[in-house]
CSV table of C-alpha atoms (C1' of nucleotides) in Angstrom, one decimal:
chain,number,residue,atom,x,y,z
A,1298,MET,CA,56.3,37.5,-67.2
A,1299,ARG,CA,57.6,39.3,-63.8
A,1300,PRO,CA,56.4,37.9,-60.7
A,1301,GLY,CA,54.0,39.4,-58.2
A,1302,LYS,CA,50.4,40.6,-57.4
A,1303,ILE,CA,48.8,37.4,-58.1
A,1304,ARG,CA,46.6,37.3,-56.7
A,1305,PHE,CA,44.1,39.6,-57.3
A,1306,ARG,CA,45.7,39.8,-61.1
A,1307,PHE,CA,43.7,37.0,-62.2
A,1308,LEU,CA,40.6,38.3,-60.3
A,1309,ILE,CA,40.8,40.9,-62.3
A,1310,LEU,CA,42.4,39.3,-66.3
A,1311,GLY,CA,39.0,37.1,-65.0
A,1312,LEU,CA,36.6,39.8,-64.3
A,1313,LEU,CA,37.7,41.5,-67.9
A,1314,SER,CA,37.5,38.4,-69.8
A,1315,GLN,CA,33.9,38.7,-69.6
A,1316,GLN,CA,33.6,42.4,-70.6
A,1317,PRO,CA,36.3,45.1,-70.5
A,1318,MET,CA,36.2,47.5,-68.2
A,1319,SER,CA,38.2,50.2,-67.1
A,1320,GLY,CA,40.0,50.5,-63.3
A,1321,TYR,CA,37.5,52.2,-61.9
A,1322,ASP,CA,34.7,49.9,-62.8
A,1323,ILE,CA,36.7,47.3,-61.5
A,1324,LYS,CA,37.0,49.6,-58.3
A,1325,ARG,CA,32.9,49.8,-58.7
A,1326,PHE,CA,32.8,46.2,-59.6
A,1327,LEU,CA,34.8,44.9,-56.0
A,1328,GLU,CA,33.7,47.4,-53.7
A,1329,ASP,CA,29.9,45.1,-53.5
A,1330,LEU,CA,31.8,42.2,-52.8
A,1331,SER,CA,34.6,44.1,-50.5
A,1332,TRP,CA,32.9,42.9,-48.0
A,1333,LEU,CA,34.0,39.2,-48.8
A,1334,ILE,CA,36.5,40.1,-50.7
A,1335,GLY,CA,37.9,42.9,-48.8
A,1336,ASN,CA,38.5,46.6,-50.1
A,1337,VAL,CA,40.4,47.0,-53.9
A,1338,SER,CA,42.3,50.2,-54.0
A,1339,PHE,CA,43.8,52.0,-56.7
A,1340,GLY,CA,46.6,51.7,-55.1
A,1341,GLY,CA,46.9,48.4,-56.2
A,1342,LEU,CA,44.7,47.8,-58.8
A,1343,TYR,CA,46.8,50.6,-61.9
A,1344,PRO,CA,50.0,49.1,-60.8
A,1345,VAL,CA,48.0,45.3,-61.7
A,1346,LEU,CA,46.9,46.8,-64.4
A,1347,HIS,CA,49.6,48.4,-66.6
A,1348,ALA,CA,51.2,45.5,-65.6
A,1349,LEU,CA,49.4,42.9,-66.9
A,1350,LEU,CA,49.5,45.3,-70.0
A,1351,ASP,CA,53.3,44.8,-70.0
A,1352,ASP,CA,52.8,41.5,-70.4
A,1353,GLY,CA,50.2,41.6,-73.4
A,1354,MET,CA,46.9,39.9,-71.3
A,1355,VAL,CA,45.2,43.0,-71.9
A,1356,THR,CA,45.4,46.3,-74.8
A,1357,VAL,CA,43.8,49.5,-73.8
A,1358,ASP,CA,41.7,51.8,-76.1
A,1359,VAL,CA,41.3,55.4,-74.4
A,1360,VAL,CA,37.7,56.6,-74.5
A,1361,PRO,CA,37.3,60.3,-74.5
A,1362,GLY,CA,34.7,61.1,-71.6
A,1363,ASP,CA,32.5,63.2,-72.5
A,1364,GLY,CA,32.6,65.9,-70.2
A,1365,LYS,CA,33.9,63.4,-67.5
A,1366,PRO,CA,37.4,62.8,-67.6
A,1367,SER,CA,39.2,60.4,-70.5
A,1368,ARG,CA,38.8,56.0,-69.6
A,1369,LYS,CA,40.9,53.1,-70.6
A,1370,ILE,CA,39.7,50.3,-71.2
A,1371,TYR,CA,40.9,47.8,-70.5
A,1372,THR,CA,40.1,43.9,-73.4
A,1373,ILE,CA,42.0,40.5,-72.4
A,1374,THR,CA,43.5,39.6,-75.0
A,1375,GLU,CA,44.2,35.8,-76.8
A,1376,ILE,CA,47.2,35.4,-74.2
A,1377,GLY,CA,45.3,36.7,-71.4
A,1378,ARG,CA,42.4,33.8,-72.4
A,1379,GLY,CA,45.2,31.3,-72.3
A,1380,VAL,CA,47.1,32.3,-68.6
A,1381,LEU,CA,43.7,32.4,-67.4
A,1382,LYS,CA,42.3,29.2,-68.9
A,1383,GLU,CA,45.9,27.1,-67.4
A,1384,TRP,CA,45.6,28.9,-64.1
A,1385,ALA,CA,41.4,28.6,-64.0
A,1386,GLU,CA,42.0,24.7,-64.5
A,1387,ARG,CA,45.1,23.9,-61.8
A,1388,PRO,CA,44.0,21.8,-58.7
A,1389,VAL,CA,44.1,24.1,-56.1
A,1390,ALA,CA,46.1,23.6,-52.6
A,1391,SER,CA,43.1,23.5,-49.8
A,1392,ASP,CA,42.0,26.6,-50.7
A,1393,VAL,CA,40.6,27.3,-46.8
A,1394,SER,CA,39.6,30.7,-46.8
A,1395,LEU,CA,36.4,32.6,-47.4
A,1396,LYS,CA,37.4,35.0,-49.2
A,1397,ALA,CA,40.0,33.3,-51.3
A,1398,PHE,CA,36.9,31.5,-52.1
A,1399,ALA,CA,34.6,33.9,-53.1
A,1400,MET,CA,37.0,35.4,-55.6
A,1401,CYS,CA,36.9,32.1,-57.5
A,1402,LEU,CA,33.2,32.0,-57.9
A,1403,ILE,CA,33.8,35.2,-59.2
A,1404,LEU,CA,35.8,33.4,-62.1
A,1405,ALA,CA,33.4,31.2,-62.1
A,1406,GLY,CA,33.3,31.8,-66.0
A,1407,SER,CA,36.2,30.9,-66.7
A,1408,PHE,CA,36.1,26.9,-65.8
A,1409,SER,CA,34.1,24.2,-67.4
A,1410,HIS,CA,31.1,23.3,-66.1
A,1411,ALA,CA,32.8,20.4,-64.6
A,1412,GLY,CA,36.2,21.6,-63.0
A,1413,LEU,CA,33.1,24.1,-61.2
A,1414,VAL,CA,31.4,21.8,-59.8
A,1415,ALA,CA,34.7,19.6,-58.8
A,1416,ARG,CA,35.9,22.9,-56.7
A,1417,LEU,CA,32.3,23.3,-55.6
A,1418,GLU,CA,32.5,19.9,-54.2
A,1419,GLN,CA,35.8,20.6,-52.8
A,1420,ARG,CA,34.3,23.2,-51.3
A,1421,ARG,CA,32.0,21.7,-49.4
A,1422,THR,CA,34.0,19.0,-48.1
A,1423,GLN,CA,36.0,21.4,-46.3
A,1424,VAL,CA,33.5,23.1,-45.2
A,1425,LEU,CA,32.3,20.3,-43.3
A,1426,GLU,CA,35.7,19.2,-42.4
A,1427,HIS,CA,35.7,22.9,-41.1
A,1428,GLU,CA,32.4,22.0,-39.4
A,1429,ALA,CA,33.4,19.3,-37.5
A,1430,THR,CA,36.1,20.9,-36.0
A,1431,LEU,CA,34.2,23.6,-34.6
A,1432,VAL,CA,31.8,22.1,-33.5
A,1433,LYS,CA,34.9,20.3,-31.3
A,1434,ALA,CA,36.1,23.0,-30.3
A,1435,LEU,CA,33.4,24.0,-28.7
A,1436,GLU,CA,32.6,20.7,-26.9
A,1437,GLY,CA,35.5,21.1,-24.8
A,1438,LEU,CA,34.7,25.2,-24.3
A,1439,ASP,CA,33.2,25.4,-21.2
A,1440,GLN,CA,30.5,27.5,-20.8
A,1441,GLY,CA,30.5,30.7,-20.2
A,1442,GLU,CA,34.2,31.0,-20.1
A,1443,ASP,CA,35.9,32.4,-22.1
A,1444,LEU,CA,33.6,34.4,-24.4
A,1445,GLY,CA,35.4,35.6,-27.1
A,1446,GLN,CA,36.9,32.1,-28.0
A,1447,SER,CA,33.3,30.8,-28.2
A,1448,LEU,CA,31.8,33.1,-30.2
A,1449,ALA,CA,33.8,33.4,-32.0
A,1450,LEU,CA,33.8,30.0,-33.3
A,1451,GLU,CA,30.1,29.8,-32.8
A,1452,TYR,CA,30.4,32.6,-35.2
A,1453,GLY,CA,32.3,30.6,-37.3
A,1454,LEU,CA,29.9,27.5,-37.2
A,1455,ALA,CA,26.9,29.8,-38.3
A,1456,ILE,CA,28.9,31.0,-40.9
A,1457,ALA,CA,30.0,27.5,-42.6
A,1458,ASP,CA,26.0,26.1,-41.9
A,1459,ALA,CA,25.1,28.7,-44.5
A,1460,GLU,CA,27.7,27.9,-46.6
A,1461,SER,CA,27.7,23.8,-46.9
A,1462,ALA,CA,23.4,24.9,-47.6
A,1463,TRP,CA,24.5,27.1,-50.1
A,1464,LEU,CA,26.5,24.8,-51.7
A,1465,ASN,CA,23.8,22.0,-51.2
A,1466,ARG,CA,21.6,24.1,-53.0
A,1467,ILE,CA,23.8,25.6,-56.0
A,1468,LEU,CA,25.0,22.0,-56.7
A,1469,GLY,CA,21.9,20.5,-56.5
A,1470,GLN,CA,21.4,23.2,-59.1
A,1471,LEU,CA,24.0,22.6,-61.7
A,1472,SER,CA,23.6,18.5,-61.0
A,1473,ILE,CA,19.6,19.0,-62.7
A,1474,GLU,CA,21.1,21.9,-65.6
A,1475,THR,CA,23.8,18.7,-66.5
A,1476,GLU,CA,20.9,16.4,-66.4
A,1477,VAL,CA,19.0,18.1,-69.0
A,1478,LEU,CA,21.7,19.2,-71.0
A,1479,ASP,CA,23.1,15.1,-71.4
A,1480,PRO,CA,20.8,12.3,-69.6
A,1481,LEU,CA,23.3,10.2,-70.2
A,1482,ASP,CA,24.7,11.3,-67.3
A,1483,ASP,CA,22.3,9.6,-65.0
A,1484,GLN,CA,22.7,6.0,-66.2
A,1485,GLY,CA,26.5,6.3,-66.0
A,1486,VAL,CA,27.2,6.6,-62.5
B,1074,MET,CA,56.3,52.0,-29.2
B,1075,ARG,CA,57.3,51.9,-32.5
B,1076,PRO,CA,55.1,51.2,-35.2
B,1077,GLY,CA,53.8,48.7,-37.7
B,1078,LYS,CA,52.5,44.9,-37.2
B,1079,ILE,CA,49.4,46.1,-35.6
B,1080,ARG,CA,46.4,44.1,-37.0
B,1081,PHE,CA,48.1,40.9,-35.6
B,1082,ARG,CA,48.9,42.7,-32.2
B,1083,PHE,CA,46.0,43.3,-30.9
B,1084,LEU,CA,44.6,39.8,-31.8
B,1085,ILE,CA,47.6,38.5,-29.9
B,1086,LEU,CA,47.8,40.5,-27.4
B,1087,GLY,CA,43.9,40.0,-26.9
B,1088,LEU,CA,44.6,36.7,-26.6
B,1089,LEU,CA,47.7,36.7,-24.1
B,1090,SER,CA,45.0,38.6,-22.1
B,1091,GLN,CA,42.8,35.9,-21.7
B,1092,GLN,CA,45.2,33.1,-20.9
B,1093,PRO,CA,49.1,33.0,-21.0
B,1094,MET,CA,50.2,31.2,-24.5
B,1095,SER,CA,53.1,29.7,-25.8
B,1096,GLY,CA,53.2,31.5,-30.5
B,1097,TYR,CA,52.8,27.7,-30.6
B,1098,ASP,CA,50.1,27.5,-28.7
B,1099,ILE,CA,48.8,31.3,-30.3
B,1100,LYS,CA,49.6,29.7,-33.3
B,1101,ARG,CA,46.9,26.7,-32.9
B,1102,PHE,CA,44.1,28.2,-31.5
B,1103,LEU,CA,43.7,30.7,-34.9
B,1104,GLU,CA,44.5,27.8,-37.0
B,1105,ASP,CA,40.5,26.3,-36.1
B,1106,LEU,CA,39.6,29.3,-37.1
B,1107,SER,CA,42.3,30.4,-40.2
B,1108,TRP,CA,38.1,29.8,-42.1
B,1109,LEU,CA,37.8,33.1,-41.2
B,1110,ILE,CA,40.3,35.2,-40.3
B,1111,GLY,CA,43.4,33.6,-42.2
B,1112,ASN,CA,46.2,31.4,-41.6
B,1113,VAL,CA,48.4,33.3,-39.3
B,1114,SER,CA,52.6,32.2,-40.2
B,1115,PHE,CA,55.4,31.6,-37.6
B,1116,GLY,CA,57.6,33.9,-39.5
B,1117,GLY,CA,55.0,37.0,-38.8
B,1118,LEU,CA,54.5,35.4,-35.1
B,1119,TYR,CA,57.5,35.4,-33.2
B,1120,PRO,CA,58.3,38.5,-34.5
B,1121,VAL,CA,54.8,40.2,-32.9
B,1122,LEU,CA,55.8,38.3,-30.0
B,1123,HIS,CA,58.7,40.1,-30.1
B,1124,ALA,CA,58.2,43.6,-29.9
B,1125,LEU,CA,55.9,43.4,-27.8
B,1126,LEU,CA,58.0,42.0,-25.5
B,1127,ASP,CA,60.2,44.9,-26.5
B,1128,ASP,CA,57.6,47.2,-25.6
B,1129,GLY,CA,56.8,45.7,-21.8
B,1130,MET,CA,52.8,44.2,-23.0
B,1131,VAL,CA,54.0,40.7,-21.9
B,1132,THR,CA,57.3,39.0,-20.4
B,1133,VAL,CA,58.6,35.8,-21.5
B,1134,ASP,CA,58.4,32.2,-19.1
B,1135,VAL,CA,61.2,29.4,-20.7
B,1136,VAL,CA,59.0,27.2,-19.8
B,1137,PRO,CA,61.3,23.6,-19.8
B,1138,GLY,CA,59.8,20.9,-22.0
B,1139,ASP,CA,59.5,17.5,-20.2
B,1140,GLY,CA,61.4,15.3,-22.9
B,1141,LYS,CA,60.3,18.2,-26.0
B,1142,PRO,CA,62.1,21.4,-26.8
B,1143,SER,CA,61.6,24.0,-24.1
B,1144,ARG,CA,58.3,27.1,-24.6
B,1145,LYS,CA,58.0,30.4,-23.8
B,1146,ILE,CA,55.1,31.0,-22.4
B,1147,TYR,CA,54.3,34.6,-22.2
B,1148,THR,CA,52.5,36.7,-19.7
B,1149,ILE,CA,50.0,39.9,-20.3
B,1150,THR,CA,51.5,43.3,-18.3
B,1151,GLU,CA,49.1,45.8,-16.6
B,1152,ILE,CA,50.4,47.7,-19.4
B,1153,GLY,CA,49.2,45.2,-21.9
B,1154,ARG,CA,46.4,45.4,-20.4
B,1155,GLY,CA,45.5,48.9,-20.2
B,1156,VAL,CA,46.5,49.4,-24.2
B,1157,LEU,CA,44.5,47.0,-25.3
B,1158,LYS,CA,41.9,48.4,-23.3
B,1159,GLU,CA,42.1,51.4,-24.7
B,1160,TRP,CA,42.3,49.7,-28.2
B,1161,ALA,CA,39.1,47.9,-27.5
B,1162,GLU,CA,37.1,50.2,-26.1
B,1163,ARG,CA,37.8,53.5,-29.4
B,1164,PRO,CA,35.2,53.6,-32.4
B,1165,VAL,CA,35.4,52.0,-34.7
B,1166,ALA,CA,35.5,53.7,-38.6
B,1167,SER,CA,33.2,51.3,-40.5
B,1168,ASP,CA,34.4,47.5,-40.1
B,1169,VAL,CA,33.3,46.0,-43.4
B,1170,SER,CA,35.5,42.7,-43.8
B,1171,LEU,CA,34.1,39.5,-42.2
B,1172,LYS,CA,38.0,38.7,-41.2
B,1173,ALA,CA,38.2,42.4,-39.0
B,1174,PHE,CA,35.0,40.9,-37.1
B,1175,ALA,CA,36.0,38.1,-36.9
B,1176,MET,CA,39.3,39.3,-35.2
B,1177,CYS,CA,36.7,41.8,-33.4
B,1178,LEU,CA,34.8,38.7,-32.1
B,1179,ILE,CA,37.9,36.8,-30.5
B,1180,LEU,CA,38.8,40.2,-28.8
B,1181,ALA,CA,35.0,40.2,-26.9
B,1182,GLY,CA,36.6,39.4,-23.0
B,1183,SER,CA,38.0,43.5,-24.3
B,1184,PHE,CA,34.9,44.7,-24.6
B,1185,SER,CA,32.7,46.1,-22.0
B,1186,HIS,CA,29.6,44.4,-22.1
B,1187,ALA,CA,28.1,47.6,-23.9
B,1188,GLY,CA,31.0,48.4,-25.6
B,1189,LEU,CA,30.4,45.0,-26.9
B,1190,VAL,CA,26.0,45.1,-27.4
B,1191,ALA,CA,26.8,48.7,-29.4
B,1192,ARG,CA,29.7,46.2,-31.4
B,1193,LEU,CA,27.5,44.2,-32.6
B,1194,GLU,CA,24.4,46.4,-32.9
B,1195,GLN,CA,27.2,48.6,-35.6
B,1196,ARG,CA,27.4,45.4,-37.1
B,1197,ARG,CA,24.0,44.0,-37.3
B,1198,THR,CA,23.4,47.5,-39.4
B,1199,GLN,CA,26.5,47.2,-42.0
B,1200,VAL,CA,25.5,43.4,-42.8
B,1201,LEU,CA,21.8,45.2,-42.7
B,1202,GLU,CA,23.1,47.8,-46.0
B,1203,HIS,CA,25.7,45.5,-47.2
B,1204,GLU,CA,22.1,42.5,-47.9
B,1205,ALA,CA,20.7,45.5,-49.7
B,1206,THR,CA,23.7,46.5,-51.6
B,1207,LEU,CA,23.6,43.0,-53.3
B,1208,VAL,CA,19.7,42.5,-53.7
B,1209,LYS,CA,20.7,45.0,-55.4
B,1210,ALA,CA,23.6,44.2,-57.6
B,1211,LEU,CA,21.3,40.9,-58.1
B,1212,GLU,CA,18.3,43.0,-59.6
B,1213,GLY,CA,20.2,44.8,-61.6
B,1214,LEU,CA,21.5,41.3,-63.5
B,1215,ASP,CA,20.1,39.8,-66.0
B,1216,GLN,CA,19.3,36.8,-65.2
B,1217,GLY,CA,22.1,33.5,-67.1
B,1218,GLU,CA,24.8,35.6,-68.1
B,1219,ASP,CA,27.3,36.2,-65.8
B,1220,LEU,CA,27.5,33.4,-63.7
B,1221,GLY,CA,30.4,33.9,-61.8
B,1222,GLN,CA,28.7,37.9,-60.7
B,1223,SER,CA,25.3,36.4,-60.4
B,1224,LEU,CA,27.2,33.1,-58.2
B,1225,ALA,CA,29.4,35.7,-56.4
B,1226,LEU,CA,26.6,38.0,-54.9
B,1227,GLU,CA,24.3,35.2,-54.3
B,1228,TYR,CA,27.1,33.4,-52.2
B,1229,GLY,CA,27.6,36.9,-50.0
B,1230,LEU,CA,24.1,36.9,-49.9
B,1231,ALA,CA,23.3,33.9,-48.2
B,1232,ILE,CA,26.2,34.1,-45.3
B,1233,ALA,CA,24.8,37.8,-45.1
B,1234,ASP,CA,21.6,36.2,-43.8
B,1235,ALA,CA,22.9,33.4,-41.7
B,1236,GLU,CA,25.6,36.4,-40.0
B,1237,SER,CA,22.1,39.0,-39.8
B,1238,ALA,CA,20.5,36.0,-38.0
B,1239,TRP,CA,23.1,34.8,-36.0
B,1240,LEU,CA,24.0,38.7,-35.0
B,1241,ASN,CA,19.9,38.6,-33.8
B,1242,ARG,CA,20.2,35.5,-32.0
B,1243,ILE,CA,23.8,36.6,-30.1
B,1244,LEU,CA,22.1,40.6,-29.2
B,1245,GLY,CA,18.6,38.6,-27.5
B,1246,GLN,CA,20.7,36.5,-25.8
B,1247,LEU,CA,22.9,39.4,-24.6
B,1248,SER,CA,19.5,41.5,-23.8
B,1249,ILE,CA,17.9,39.6,-22.0
B,1250,GLU,CA,21.1,38.3,-19.5
B,1251,THR,CA,20.9,42.7,-19.0
B,1252,GLU,CA,17.6,42.2,-17.5
B,1253,VAL,CA,18.1,40.1,-15.4
B,1254,LEU,CA,21.6,41.5,-14.1
B,1255,ASP,CA,20.3,45.5,-14.4
B,1256,PRO,CA,16.4,45.8,-14.5
B,1257,LEU,CA,16.1,48.7,-13.8
B,1258,ASP,CA,17.1,49.2,-17.8
B,1259,ASP,CA,13.0,47.9,-18.9
B,1260,GLN,CA,12.0,50.8,-17.6
B,1261,GLY,CA,14.8,53.6,-18.6
B,1262,VAL,CA,14.7,53.8,-22.6
C,932,DA,C1',67.8,5.2,-40.1
C,933,DT,C1',64.4,8.5,-41.6
C,934,DG,C1',60.5,10.7,-41.0
C,935,DT,C1',56.7,13.2,-38.6
C,936,DG,C1',55.4,16.1,-35.0
C,937,DC,C1',57.1,20.2,-31.4
C,938,DA,C1',59.1,24.3,-30.6
C,939,DT,C1',61.4,28.8,-31.8
C,940,DG,C1',63.4,31.7,-34.7
C,941,DT,C1',65.9,35.2,-38.9
C,942,DA,C1',65.5,37.2,-43.7
C,943,DA,C1',63.7,38.0,-48.1
C,944,DC,C1',60.3,38.9,-50.3
C,945,DT,C1',55.8,40.6,-51.7
C,946,DG,C1',51.5,42.1,-52.4
C,947,DG,C1',48.8,45.4,-51.4
C,948,DT,C1',48.0,50.1,-48.4
C,949,DT,C1',48.4,54.4,-47.3
C,950,DA,C1',48.9,58.8,-48.2
C,951,DC,C1',49.6,61.5,-51.4
C,952,DA,C1',49.1,64.1,-57.0
C,953,DT,C1',46.3,66.1,-60.4
C,954,DG,C1',42.6,68.3,-63.1
C,955,DA,C1',37.9,68.2,-65.0
C,956,DT,C1',32.8,68.5,-64.1
C,957,DT,C1',29.0,69.2,-61.7
C,958,DC,C1',25.8,70.4,-57.6
C,959,DG,C1',24.9,72.9,-54.0
D,1007,DC,C1',32.9,79.1,-54.0
D,1008,DG,C1',33.9,74.7,-51.8
D,1009,DA,C1',33.3,70.3,-51.8
D,1010,DA,C1',32.7,65.7,-54.1
D,1011,DT,C1',32.4,62.6,-58.1
D,1012,DC,C1',34.6,60.9,-62.0
D,1013,DA,C1',39.4,58.7,-63.2
D,1014,DT,C1',44.2,58.2,-63.1
D,1015,DG,C1',48.3,58.0,-61.0
D,1016,DT,C1',53.4,57.9,-58.3
D,1017,DA,C1',55.9,55.9,-54.1
D,1018,DA,C1',56.5,55.2,-50.2
D,1019,DC,C1',55.8,51.9,-46.7
D,1020,DC,C1',54.6,48.2,-43.6
D,1021,DA,C1',51.9,43.2,-42.8
D,1022,DG,C1',52.4,39.3,-43.2
D,1023,DT,C1',54.7,35.3,-46.4
D,1024,DT,C1',57.6,32.0,-47.7
D,1025,DA,C1',61.7,29.4,-47.5
D,1026,DC,C1',65.2,28.5,-45.3
D,1027,DA,C1',67.6,26.8,-40.4
D,1028,DT,C1',67.9,24.1,-36.3
D,1029,DG,C1',67.4,21.3,-33.0
D,1030,DC,C1',65.2,17.2,-30.1
D,1031,DA,C1',61.8,13.3,-28.9
D,1032,DC,C1',59.2,9.6,-30.7
D,1033,DA,C1',57.7,6.4,-33.7
D,1034,DT,C1',58.8,3.2,-37.8
DNA sequence: ATGTGCATGTAACTGGTTACATGATTCG
DNA sequence: CGAATCATGTAACCAGTTACATGCACAT
């Protein structure tokens, strides 16, 4: 497996693990989320698909388009699933950026329930730490001077607040589901 | 002015326009915000500073550290200010990503009041559009299936909500300040 | 004496962008 | 008839990362 294209490789593999798609489909799917994870260009996307194909992680079916150009539908292989699973379950080193976490979320389907919860909790811890940092930075700032810095810090804080609230909500939902599925957990801890 | 290093170049120039700093200072300053804009590595930072120096946008003063290693304090020049201002005032083509907007915020001090307000309003429009897209995408999604996609979309929506709320608050504050400073605006429009 | 923090730097690499090329179809 | 949408692809380029190198001071 030759190196390179690590970040998007797994994202694409994860999308293909949910359903077979063409390069164009993937682009459009990710466009909705470009706000969080940035735009993906065809120039980056197609080469990754070719590389995945070379490595046996996906297969292609050429579907002649009715009128439209024919599409290349990529389907994940068992090898691909194995690699994805291995990647998903390995612990992530302090995964600070929002973009990286959003990518992680998209791949939620590739995680075990416990793995997903663990990752969300890890994220919550990080966000809380980050909030503390921002608050401290804001306190050490004379109000009024350095508009940009204070705006950026407040912006970051607003977003961090929203994120931790969201994480709490989702983790709450997930734990309820766990109790329903596995009531023994109630007593264990 | 040779090309390259466009993105961080202006961010760094903007920081230096507020106060002279060393490369190390800049790194530490940006570390608080790495959550939004990603980590900056020394390997990227120092070359940019050297390039800015070559282009006459900054000057250096070597300050011998008392015990500590000596530091190189970079100060923006008039040329640098000119370039920064020109860059700041030119309209931004649909500046979708969160990271790019956060960078913009850090540079708020380089904008005119009207320019800043315009940019925040532009951003608000974009965020609202984005929210609509996300809501539509969520509606067209069978609940339960495709956990990753729905999590990512909900996450995006939570953050977008927080951002539009924040923008509203800040724009409100800025408009009050404008009225106080320039009451004529009350009647004009 | 070994490690951690401060401080600056370079070279190689790579992940992703930009620009370009192709071609069919549908819409105004 | 031109413009836009669907759909795939390549090559050149650049921005930023990683890994490495250096050196002093202070703490354990």
